[in-house]
Amino acid sequence: MTILCLGVSAIPIETKVTHANNNQSQSAQLKLKGIPLSCYISVGEPATGEGPIILGQEAISQYWASVSLKYADAGKFDQAIQLVKRMQHDLIPQQTKVAIAAKLAEKKQYNRAIQLVQSINNETGSTEKARGLAIIGRQYAKAGNKQQADRLFSQALKYARSFAPELQNYPLAYIAIEYAAANRFTEALQLANRIKDEDSKATALSGIAIEYAKLGNFNKGIQLAQTITGEYERSKALESIASQATISQLPQLQKLALAIKDDAYKAPALAAIAKRYINLGQIEPALNLEKTIVTTDPGGSAYYELPGAYASKQRFDNAIKLVNQMQGNEWQDIARASVILEYARNKQYDKAQNLINPITSQASKNKAIQALAQGYAEAGQYQRAAEVLKTVQPGNEIEAPANRQHDISLVECAAKTAAIK
């Protein structure tokens, strides 16, 4: 199933909530990919095609989750919570409730956050409920309310330990991570080290290492990451630590990433380091590292975000060169679409179109067209977005025509909303 650009994406192109002038209604001010959130509501979910039911439920739930979380970002919690009811997937509604609860707790709406977490289904969302309670505990701790923080962490632990022993591991791992996020590293490490399942323990230690880095203790984060035996979790820790690292710290991370033996885990860690170099404006170190990454992962699944990162720094030649090195697959499609979107954000629409023209696969071309349409939509050029979307044609995605009309309906709704400001 292909989920189109303006609705929701399985691996989304960057989304933004934008705020318009004060004379607009609040519903028109809030936007996702250039489209007012109110339009997502009025147009409704896209058709899901004839694939497996569970994939359709996932696509629809992701659609509503994206809209819901944008409302929550803006403090529109009633709208955000209401949309959870439209999600039919087993896990996505529970994850969305936790994300909303975290934002409620940030706004000190603790009781409402607790009620939302307590409403999570025990059977399908047991790990999420434990994590949600711990997240609220973390927010209490950050607000300086140790008594309430202790109460919520105790509730989370009691709930997690009410499961059968084999089901306790991951809930306890996420509670340990939240202890670390609350700057309570002693309790975090004690809890993590008591976890018997190695995968769950590695998840906890990885999360704690990341929190060390987030709170400015890079060396402790690195030291802890090095103790993680599982290469997957060590790679994930290095990826996240890289996002917090300074230029001078990245070479040390690079050395640790290169020491990972499994290429499937080495490549993502190296790609995260390269992306951080790019984001810090250090293009040459990224280009030097890029050679190793491409050799390690010829398919491109680890570094599909790098072309968009180059393009966001106006290094379009580097971006396009890397896209062209990728094998013709979904990762190349996503990478190319991210470059097209950056061209459009820079008002270089002709160059974006020039990237689209040579594409021979209709499915790949559709993704590129949708990226250009998003660029037009973000710029408020809804008529141009609609014209571009009308060129989407069926590829291998049996639901493409229906989703094309859905995307066109979204931009037409956006145009009407803009016209009545």
CSV table of C-alpha atoms in Angstrom, one decimal:
chain,number,residue,atom,x,y,z
A,1,MET,CA,0.0,0.0,0.0
A,2,THR,CA,1.2,3.5,-0.9
A,3,ILE,CA,0.2,6.3,1.5
A,4,LEU,CA,0.4,9.6,-0.3
A,5,CYS,CA,2.3,12.7,0.6
A,6,LEU,CA,-0.4,15.0,1.7
A,7,GLY,CA,-2.2,12.6,3.9
A,8,VAL,CA,0.3,10.6,5.9
A,9,SER,CA,3.5,8.7,5.1
A,10,ALA,CA,4.9,5.5,6.5
A,11,ILE,CA,8.3,7.2,6.5
A,12,PRO,CA,7.2,10.8,6.4
A,13,ILE,CA,8.8,13.7,4.6
A,14,GLU,CA,9.4,16.4,7.2
A,15,THR,CA,6.2,17.9,8.5
A,16,LYS,CA,5.6,21.3,10.0
A,17,VAL,CA,2.9,23.0,12.0
A,18,THR,CA,2.6,26.6,10.7
A,19,HIS,CA,0.8,29.5,12.3
A,20,ALA,CA,-0.9,32.1,10.2
A,21,ASN,CA,-2.0,35.7,11.1
A,22,ASN,CA,-4.2,36.4,14.1
A,23,ASN,CA,-7.2,37.4,11.9
A,24,GLN,CA,-7.6,33.8,10.8
A,25,SER,CA,-9.6,31.2,12.8
A,26,GLN,CA,-7.5,29.0,15.0
A,27,SER,CA,-8.5,25.9,12.9
A,28,ALA,CA,-7.1,27.6,9.8
A,29,GLN,CA,-3.9,28.6,11.5
A,30,LEU,CA,-2.8,25.1,12.3
A,31,LYS,CA,-1.3,23.2,9.3
A,32,LEU,CA,0.2,19.9,8.5
A,33,LYS,CA,2.3,19.8,5.2
A,34,GLY,CA,0.8,23.1,4.3
A,35,ILE,CA,-2.8,21.9,4.7
A,36,PRO,CA,-5.1,23.3,7.5
A,37,LEU,CA,-5.8,20.6,10.0
A,38,SER,CA,-9.5,21.3,9.6
A,39,CYS,CA,-9.3,20.1,6.1
A,40,TYR,CA,-8.0,16.7,7.2
A,41,ILE,CA,-11.1,16.4,9.3
A,42,SER,CA,-13.6,17.5,6.7
A,43,VAL,CA,-12.0,15.5,3.8
A,44,GLY,CA,-11.6,12.5,6.0
A,45,GLU,CA,-9.2,9.5,5.7
A,46,PRO,CA,-7.9,8.2,2.4
A,47,ALA,CA,-9.1,5.0,0.8
A,48,THR,CA,-6.9,2.1,1.7
A,49,GLY,CA,-7.1,-0.1,-1.4
A,50,GLU,CA,-7.5,-3.8,-1.5
A,51,GLY,CA,-4.5,-4.8,0.6
A,52,PRO,CA,-4.6,-6.7,4.0
A,53,ILE,CA,-7.1,-5.3,6.5
A,54,ILE,CA,-4.4,-4.8,9.1
A,55,LEU,CA,-2.4,-2.6,6.7
A,56,GLY,CA,-5.5,-0.5,6.0
A,57,GLN,CA,-6.1,-0.1,9.7
A,58,GLU,CA,-2.4,1.0,10.2
A,59,ALA,CA,-2.6,3.5,7.3
A,60,ILE,CA,-5.8,5.1,8.6
A,61,SER,CA,-4.6,5.1,12.2
A,62,GLN,CA,-1.3,6.8,11.1
A,63,TYR,CA,-3.3,9.4,9.2
A,64,TRP,CA,-5.4,10.3,12.3
A,65,ALA,CA,-2.3,10.1,14.6
A,66,SER,CA,-0.5,12.7,12.5
A,67,VAL,CA,-3.4,15.1,12.7
A,68,SER,CA,-4.0,14.3,16.4
A,69,LEU,CA,-0.4,15.0,17.4
A,70,LYS,CA,-0.4,18.3,15.6
A,71,TYR,CA,-3.4,19.4,17.5
A,72,ALA,CA,-1.7,18.3,20.7
A,73,ASP,CA,1.4,20.3,19.7
A,74,ALA,CA,-0.7,23.3,19.5
A,75,GLY,CA,-2.4,22.7,22.9
A,76,LYS,CA,-5.7,21.7,21.3
A,77,PHE,CA,-6.1,18.6,23.5
A,78,ASP,CA,-9.9,18.1,23.0
A,79,GLN,CA,-9.4,17.8,19.3
A,80,ALA,CA,-6.4,15.6,19.7
A,81,ILE,CA,-8.0,13.1,22.0
A,82,GLN,CA,-11.2,13.0,20.0
A,83,LEU,CA,-9.3,11.8,16.9
A,84,VAL,CA,-7.8,8.8,18.8
A,85,LYS,CA,-11.3,7.3,18.6
A,86,ARG,CA,-10.9,7.0,14.8
A,87,MET,CA,-7.8,4.8,15.1
A,88,GLN,CA,-8.5,1.1,14.7
A,89,HIS,CA,-4.9,-0.3,14.9
A,90,ASP,CA,-3.9,-2.2,18.0
A,91,LEU,CA,-0.9,-0.2,19.0
A,92,ILE,CA,-1.1,3.3,17.3
A,93,PRO,CA,-4.0,4.6,19.5
A,94,GLN,CA,-2.1,3.6,22.6
A,95,GLN,CA,1.1,5.3,21.5
A,96,THR,CA,-0.8,8.4,20.5
A,97,LYS,CA,-2.5,8.6,23.9
A,98,VAL,CA,1.0,8.5,25.6
A,99,ALA,CA,2.3,11.2,23.3
A,100,ILE,CA,-0.7,13.4,24.0
A,101,ALA,CA,-0.4,12.7,27.8
A,102,ALA,CA,3.3,13.7,27.7
A,103,LYS,CA,2.2,17.1,26.1
A,104,LEU,CA,-0.5,17.5,28.7
A,105,ALA,CA,2.0,16.9,31.5
A,106,GLU,CA,4.3,19.4,29.9
A,107,LYS,CA,1.5,21.9,30.3
A,108,LYS,CA,1.0,20.8,33.9
A,109,GLN,CA,-2.4,19.2,33.1
A,110,TYR,CA,-1.3,16.2,35.2
A,111,ASN,CA,-4.7,14.8,36.1
A,112,ARG,CA,-5.9,14.8,32.6
A,113,ALA,CA,-2.7,13.2,31.4
A,114,ILE,CA,-3.1,10.4,34.1
A,115,GLN,CA,-6.7,9.8,33.0
A,116,LEU,CA,-5.7,9.4,29.4
A,117,VAL,CA,-2.9,7.0,30.2
A,118,GLN,CA,-5.2,5.0,32.5
A,119,SER,CA,-7.7,4.6,29.6
A,120,ILE,CA,-5.1,2.6,27.7
A,121,ASN,CA,-6.2,-1.0,27.0
A,122,ASN,CA,-4.3,-3.3,29.4
A,123,GLU,CA,-4.1,-6.1,26.8
A,124,THR,CA,-2.8,-4.3,23.8
A,125,GLY,CA,-1.1,-1.4,25.5
A,126,SER,CA,0.4,-2.7,28.7
A,127,THR,CA,3.9,-1.4,27.8
A,128,GLU,CA,2.6,1.9,26.7
A,129,LYS,CA,0.6,2.4,29.9
A,130,ALA,CA,3.6,1.7,32.1
A,131,ARG,CA,5.7,4.1,29.9
A,132,GLY,CA,3.0,6.7,30.0
A,133,LEU,CA,2.8,6.7,33.8
A,134,ALA,CA,6.6,7.0,34.0
A,135,ILE,CA,6.6,9.9,31.5
A,136,ILE,CA,4.2,11.8,33.7
A,137,GLY,CA,6.5,11.0,36.7
A,138,ARG,CA,9.4,12.5,34.7
A,139,GLN,CA,7.4,15.7,34.0
A,140,TYR,CA,6.6,16.0,37.7
A,141,ALA,CA,10.3,15.6,38.5
A,142,LYS,CA,11.3,18.3,36.0
A,143,ALA,CA,8.7,20.6,37.6
A,144,GLY,CA,10.4,20.0,41.0
A,145,ASN,CA,7.6,18.0,42.5
A,146,LYS,CA,9.5,15.0,43.9
A,147,GLN,CA,6.6,13.6,45.9
A,148,GLN,CA,4.3,13.4,42.9
A,149,ALA,CA,7.1,12.1,40.7
A,150,ASP,CA,7.8,9.3,43.2
A,151,ARG,CA,4.0,8.5,43.2
A,152,LEU,CA,3.8,8.1,39.5
A,153,PHE,CA,7.0,6.1,39.1
A,154,SER,CA,5.8,3.8,41.9
A,155,GLN,CA,2.5,3.4,40.0
A,156,ALA,CA,4.4,2.6,36.8
A,157,LEU,CA,6.6,0.0,38.6
A,158,LYS,CA,3.6,-1.6,40.4
A,159,TYR,CA,1.7,-1.9,37.1
A,160,ALA,CA,4.7,-3.3,35.2
A,161,ARG,CA,5.4,-5.9,37.9
A,162,SER,CA,1.7,-7.0,37.9
A,163,PHE,CA,2.4,-8.9,34.6
A,164,ALA,CA,3.8,-12.3,34.2
A,165,PRO,CA,7.6,-12.3,34.6
A,166,GLU,CA,8.3,-12.7,30.9
A,167,LEU,CA,6.1,-9.7,30.1
A,168,GLN,CA,7.7,-7.3,32.6
A,169,ASN,CA,11.0,-6.7,30.8
A,170,TYR,CA,10.2,-4.0,28.2
A,171,PRO,CA,7.9,-2.0,30.5
A,172,LEU,CA,10.6,-1.9,33.1
A,173,ALA,CA,13.1,-0.9,30.5
A,174,TYR,CA,11.0,2.1,29.5
A,175,ILE,CA,10.5,3.1,33.1
A,176,ALA,CA,14.3,3.0,33.6
A,177,ILE,CA,14.7,5.3,30.6
A,178,GLU,CA,12.2,7.8,32.1
A,179,TYR,CA,14.0,7.7,35.4
A,180,ALA,CA,17.1,8.8,33.4
A,181,ALA,CA,15.1,11.5,31.6
A,182,ALA,CA,14.2,12.8,35.0
A,183,ASN,CA,17.9,13.1,35.9
A,184,ARG,CA,17.6,10.2,38.3
A,185,PHE,CA,20.3,8.1,36.8
A,186,THR,CA,21.1,6.0,39.9
A,187,GLU,CA,17.5,4.6,40.0
A,188,ALA,CA,17.6,4.2,36.2
A,189,LEU,CA,20.8,2.1,36.2
A,190,GLN,CA,19.7,0.0,39.2
A,191,LEU,CA,16.4,-0.8,37.5
A,192,ALA,CA,18.1,-1.5,34.1
A,193,ASN,CA,20.7,-3.8,35.6
A,194,ARG,CA,18.0,-5.9,37.3
A,195,ILE,CA,16.4,-6.7,34.0
A,196,LYS,CA,17.2,-10.3,33.1
A,197,ASP,CA,16.2,-10.3,29.4
A,198,GLU,CA,19.3,-9.1,27.4
A,199,ASP,CA,17.4,-7.4,24.7
A,200,SER,CA,15.2,-5.4,27.1
A,201,LYS,CA,18.3,-4.6,29.2
A,202,ALA,CA,20.1,-3.3,26.1
A,203,THR,CA,17.0,-1.2,25.3
A,204,ALA,CA,17.2,0.3,28.8
A,205,LEU,CA,20.9,1.0,28.8
A,206,SER,CA,20.7,2.5,25.3
A,207,GLY,CA,18.0,4.9,26.4
A,208,ILE,CA,19.9,5.8,29.5
A,209,ALA,CA,23.0,6.5,27.5
A,210,ILE,CA,21.0,8.8,25.2
A,211,GLU,CA,19.6,10.7,28.2
A,212,TYR,CA,23.1,11.2,29.5
A,213,ALA,CA,24.0,12.8,26.2
A,214,LYS,CA,20.8,14.9,26.1
A,215,LEU,CA,21.6,16.3,29.6
A,216,GLY,CA,25.1,17.3,28.5
A,217,ASN,CA,27.1,14.4,29.9
A,218,PHE,CA,28.5,13.1,26.6
A,219,ASN,CA,31.3,11.0,28.2
A,220,LYS,CA,29.0,9.1,30.5
A,221,GLY,CA,26.7,8.4,27.6
A,222,ILE,CA,29.5,7.0,25.5
A,223,GLN,CA,30.9,4.9,28.3
A,224,LEU,CA,27.5,3.4,28.9
A,225,ALA,CA,26.9,2.8,25.2
A,226,GLN,CA,30.2,0.8,25.0
A,227,THR,CA,28.9,-1.6,27.7
A,228,ILE,CA,25.9,-2.6,25.5
A,229,THR,CA,26.6,-6.1,24.1
A,230,GLY,CA,23.8,-6.1,21.5
A,231,GLU,CA,25.0,-4.3,18.3
A,232,TYR,CA,21.5,-3.2,17.3
A,233,GLU,CA,20.9,-1.4,20.6
A,234,ARG,CA,24.5,0.0,20.7
A,235,SER,CA,24.0,1.3,17.1
A,236,LYS,CA,20.7,3.0,18.2
A,237,ALA,CA,22.4,4.6,21.2
A,238,LEU,CA,25.2,6.0,19.0
A,239,GLU,CA,22.6,7.3,16.5
A,240,SER,CA,20.8,9.3,19.1
A,241,ILE,CA,23.9,10.5,20.9
A,242,ALA,CA,25.2,11.7,17.5
A,243,SER,CA,22.2,14.0,17.3
A,244,GLN,CA,23.4,15.8,20.4
A,245,ALA,CA,27.1,15.7,19.7
A,246,THR,CA,29.4,18.7,19.0
A,247,ILE,CA,31.8,18.8,16.1
A,248,SER,CA,34.7,17.8,18.3
A,249,GLN,CA,32.8,14.8,19.7
A,250,LEU,CA,31.8,13.3,16.4
A,251,PRO,CA,35.2,11.7,15.6
A,252,GLN,CA,35.0,9.6,18.8
A,253,LEU,CA,31.5,8.5,17.9
A,254,GLN,CA,32.6,7.6,14.4
A,255,LYS,CA,35.4,5.4,15.8
A,256,LEU,CA,32.8,3.5,17.9
A,257,ALA,CA,30.5,3.1,15.0
A,258,LEU,CA,33.2,1.7,12.8
A,259,ALA,CA,33.9,-0.9,15.4
A,260,ILE,CA,30.4,-2.4,15.0
A,261,LYS,CA,30.9,-5.6,13.1
A,262,ASP,CA,27.4,-6.1,11.5
A,263,ASP,CA,27.1,-3.8,8.5
A,264,ALA,CA,23.3,-3.7,9.0
A,265,TYR,CA,23.9,-1.9,12.3
A,266,LYS,CA,27.1,-0.1,11.5
A,267,ALA,CA,25.6,1.8,8.5
A,268,PRO,CA,22.8,3.6,10.4
A,269,ALA,CA,25.2,4.8,13.1
A,270,LEU,CA,27.6,6.2,10.5
A,271,ALA,CA,24.7,7.8,8.6
A,272,ALA,CA,23.5,9.5,11.8
A,273,ILE,CA,27.0,10.9,12.4
A,274,ALA,CA,27.2,12.1,8.8
A,275,LYS,CA,23.8,13.8,9.1
A,276,ARG,CA,24.9,15.6,12.3
A,277,TYR,CA,28.0,16.8,10.4
A,278,ILE,CA,25.7,18.2,7.7
A,279,ASN,CA,23.3,19.8,10.1
A,280,LEU,CA,26.3,21.5,11.8
A,281,GLY,CA,27.4,22.8,8.4
A,282,GLN,CA,30.4,20.5,8.2
A,283,ILE,CA,30.0,19.1,4.7
A,284,GLU,CA,33.5,17.8,4.0
A,285,PRO,CA,33.6,15.3,6.9
A,286,ALA,CA,30.1,14.1,5.9
A,287,LEU,CA,31.3,13.5,2.3
A,288,ASN,CA,34.3,11.6,3.5
A,289,LEU,CA,32.1,9.4,5.7
A,290,GLU,CA,29.6,9.0,2.9
A,291,LYS,CA,31.9,6.8,0.9
A,292,THR,CA,32.1,4.2,3.7
A,293,ILE,CA,28.4,4.4,4.3
A,294,VAL,CA,27.5,3.7,0.7
A,295,THR,CA,29.9,0.8,0.5
A,296,THR,CA,28.5,-0.6,3.8
A,297,ASP,CA,24.9,-0.2,2.7
A,298,PRO,CA,24.5,-0.3,-1.1
A,299,GLY,CA,20.7,-0.4,-0.8
A,300,GLY,CA,20.5,2.9,0.9
A,301,SER,CA,18.1,2.1,3.7
A,302,ALA,CA,20.5,3.5,6.3
A,303,TYR,CA,21.2,6.8,4.6
A,304,TYR,CA,18.0,7.8,2.8
A,305,GLU,CA,17.8,10.9,4.9
A,306,LEU,CA,21.2,12.3,3.9
A,307,PRO,CA,20.2,13.7,0.5
A,308,GLY,CA,17.5,15.8,2.2
A,309,ALA,CA,19.9,17.0,4.8
A,310,TYR,CA,22.4,18.1,2.1
A,311,ALA,CA,19.5,19.8,0.2
A,312,SER,CA,18.4,21.6,3.4
A,313,LYS,CA,21.9,23.2,3.5
A,314,GLN,CA,21.6,24.2,-0.2
A,315,ARG,CA,24.1,21.4,-1.2
A,316,PHE,CA,21.8,20.2,-4.0
A,317,ASP,CA,24.7,18.8,-6.1
A,318,ASN,CA,25.8,16.6,-3.3
A,319,ALA,CA,22.2,15.5,-2.6
A,320,ILE,CA,21.5,14.5,-6.2
A,321,LYS,CA,24.8,12.7,-6.6
A,322,LEU,CA,24.0,10.6,-3.6
A,323,VAL,CA,20.5,9.9,-4.7
A,324,ASN,CA,21.9,8.7,-8.1
A,325,GLN,CA,24.2,6.3,-6.3
A,326,MET,CA,21.3,4.6,-4.6
A,327,GLN,CA,19.7,1.5,-6.1
A,328,GLY,CA,16.3,2.0,-7.7
A,329,ASN,CA,14.1,1.2,-4.7
A,330,GLU,CA,11.8,2.8,-2.2
A,331,TRP,CA,14.7,4.3,-0.3
A,332,GLN,CA,15.8,6.1,-3.4
A,333,ASP,CA,12.3,7.3,-4.0
A,334,ILE,CA,12.1,8.7,-0.5
A,335,ALA,CA,15.5,10.4,-0.8
A,336,ARG,CA,14.7,11.9,-4.1
A,337,ALA,CA,11.3,13.2,-2.8
A,338,SER,CA,13.1,14.9,0.1
A,339,VAL,CA,15.4,16.7,-2.4
A,340,ILE,CA,12.4,17.8,-4.5
A,341,LEU,CA,10.7,19.1,-1.5
A,342,GLU,CA,13.7,21.2,-0.5
A,343,TYR,CA,13.9,22.6,-4.1
A,344,ALA,CA,10.2,23.6,-3.8
A,345,ARG,CA,10.8,25.2,-0.4
A,346,ASN,CA,13.5,27.3,-2.0
A,347,LYS,CA,11.0,28.3,-4.8
A,348,GLN,CA,13.2,26.4,-7.4
A,349,TYR,CA,10.2,24.6,-8.9
A,350,ASP,CA,11.7,24.1,-12.3
A,351,LYS,CA,14.7,22.2,-10.8
A,352,ALA,CA,12.3,20.1,-8.8
A,353,GLN,CA,10.4,19.3,-12.0
A,354,ASN,CA,13.7,18.5,-13.8
A,355,LEU,CA,14.3,15.8,-11.2
A,356,ILE,CA,10.9,14.3,-11.8
A,357,ASN,CA,11.0,14.2,-15.6
A,358,PRO,CA,13.5,11.4,-16.2
A,359,ILE,CA,11.8,9.0,-13.7
A,360,THR,CA,10.6,5.9,-15.6
A,361,SER,CA,8.8,4.0,-12.8
A,362,GLN,CA,5.3,5.5,-12.4
A,363,ALA,CA,5.2,4.5,-8.7
A,364,SER,CA,8.5,6.4,-8.2
A,365,LYS,CA,7.3,9.3,-10.2
A,366,ASN,CA,4.1,9.5,-8.1
A,367,LYS,CA,6.2,9.9,-4.9
A,368,ALA,CA,8.2,12.7,-6.5
A,369,ILE,CA,5.1,14.5,-7.8
A,370,GLN,CA,3.5,14.3,-4.3
A,371,ALA,CA,6.7,15.9,-2.8
A,372,LEU,CA,6.5,18.8,-5.3
A,373,ALA,CA,2.8,19.2,-4.5
A,374,GLN,CA,3.6,19.4,-0.8
A,375,GLY,CA,6.1,22.2,-1.6
A,376,TYR,CA,3.5,24.1,-3.4
A,377,ALA,CA,1.0,23.6,-0.6
A,378,GLU,CA,3.5,24.8,2.0
A,379,ALA,CA,3.9,27.9,0.0
A,380,GLY,CA,0.1,28.4,-0.1
A,381,GLN,CA,0.0,27.7,-3.9
A,382,TYR,CA,-2.9,25.3,-3.7
A,383,GLN,CA,-4.0,25.6,-7.3
A,384,ARG,CA,-0.5,24.6,-8.5
A,385,ALA,CA,-0.5,21.8,-6.0
A,386,ALA,CA,-3.8,20.5,-7.4
A,387,GLU,CA,-2.6,20.7,-11.0
A,388,VAL,CA,0.5,18.7,-10.1
A,389,LEU,CA,-1.4,16.1,-8.2
A,390,LYS,CA,-3.6,15.5,-11.2
A,391,THR,CA,-0.6,14.1,-13.0
A,392,VAL,CA,-0.4,11.2,-10.6
A,393,GLN,CA,-1.2,8.0,-12.5
A,394,PRO,CA,-1.7,4.4,-11.3
A,395,GLY,CA,1.5,2.5,-10.9
A,396,ASN,CA,1.7,-0.8,-9.0
A,397,GLU,CA,-0.4,0.8,-6.2
A,398,ILE,CA,-3.9,-0.4,-6.8
A,399,GLU,CA,-5.2,2.4,-4.6
A,400,ALA,CA,-3.4,5.3,-6.3
A,401,PRO,CA,-6.4,6.8,-8.1
A,402,ALA,CA,-8.4,7.0,-4.9
A,403,ASN,CA,-5.6,8.5,-2.9
A,404,ARG,CA,-4.8,11.0,-5.7
A,405,GLN,CA,-8.4,12.3,-5.4
A,406,HIS,CA,-8.0,12.4,-1.6
A,407,ASP,CA,-4.9,14.6,-1.9
A,408,ILE,CA,-6.6,16.9,-4.5
A,409,SER,CA,-9.5,17.2,-2.1
A,410,LEU,CA,-7.2,18.3,0.7
A,411,VAL,CA,-5.5,21.1,-1.4
A,412,GLU,CA,-8.9,22.2,-2.8
A,413,CYS,CA,-10.2,22.5,0.8
A,414,ALA,CA,-7.0,24.4,1.7
A,415,ALA,CA,-7.6,26.8,-1.1
A,416,LYS,CA,-11.2,27.4,0.0
A,417,THR,CA,-10.0,28.0,3.6
A,418,ALA,CA,-7.4,30.5,2.4
A,419,ALA,CA,-10.0,32.3,0.2
A,420,ILE,CA,-12.3,33.0,3.2
A,421,LYS,CA,-9.7,34.5,5.5
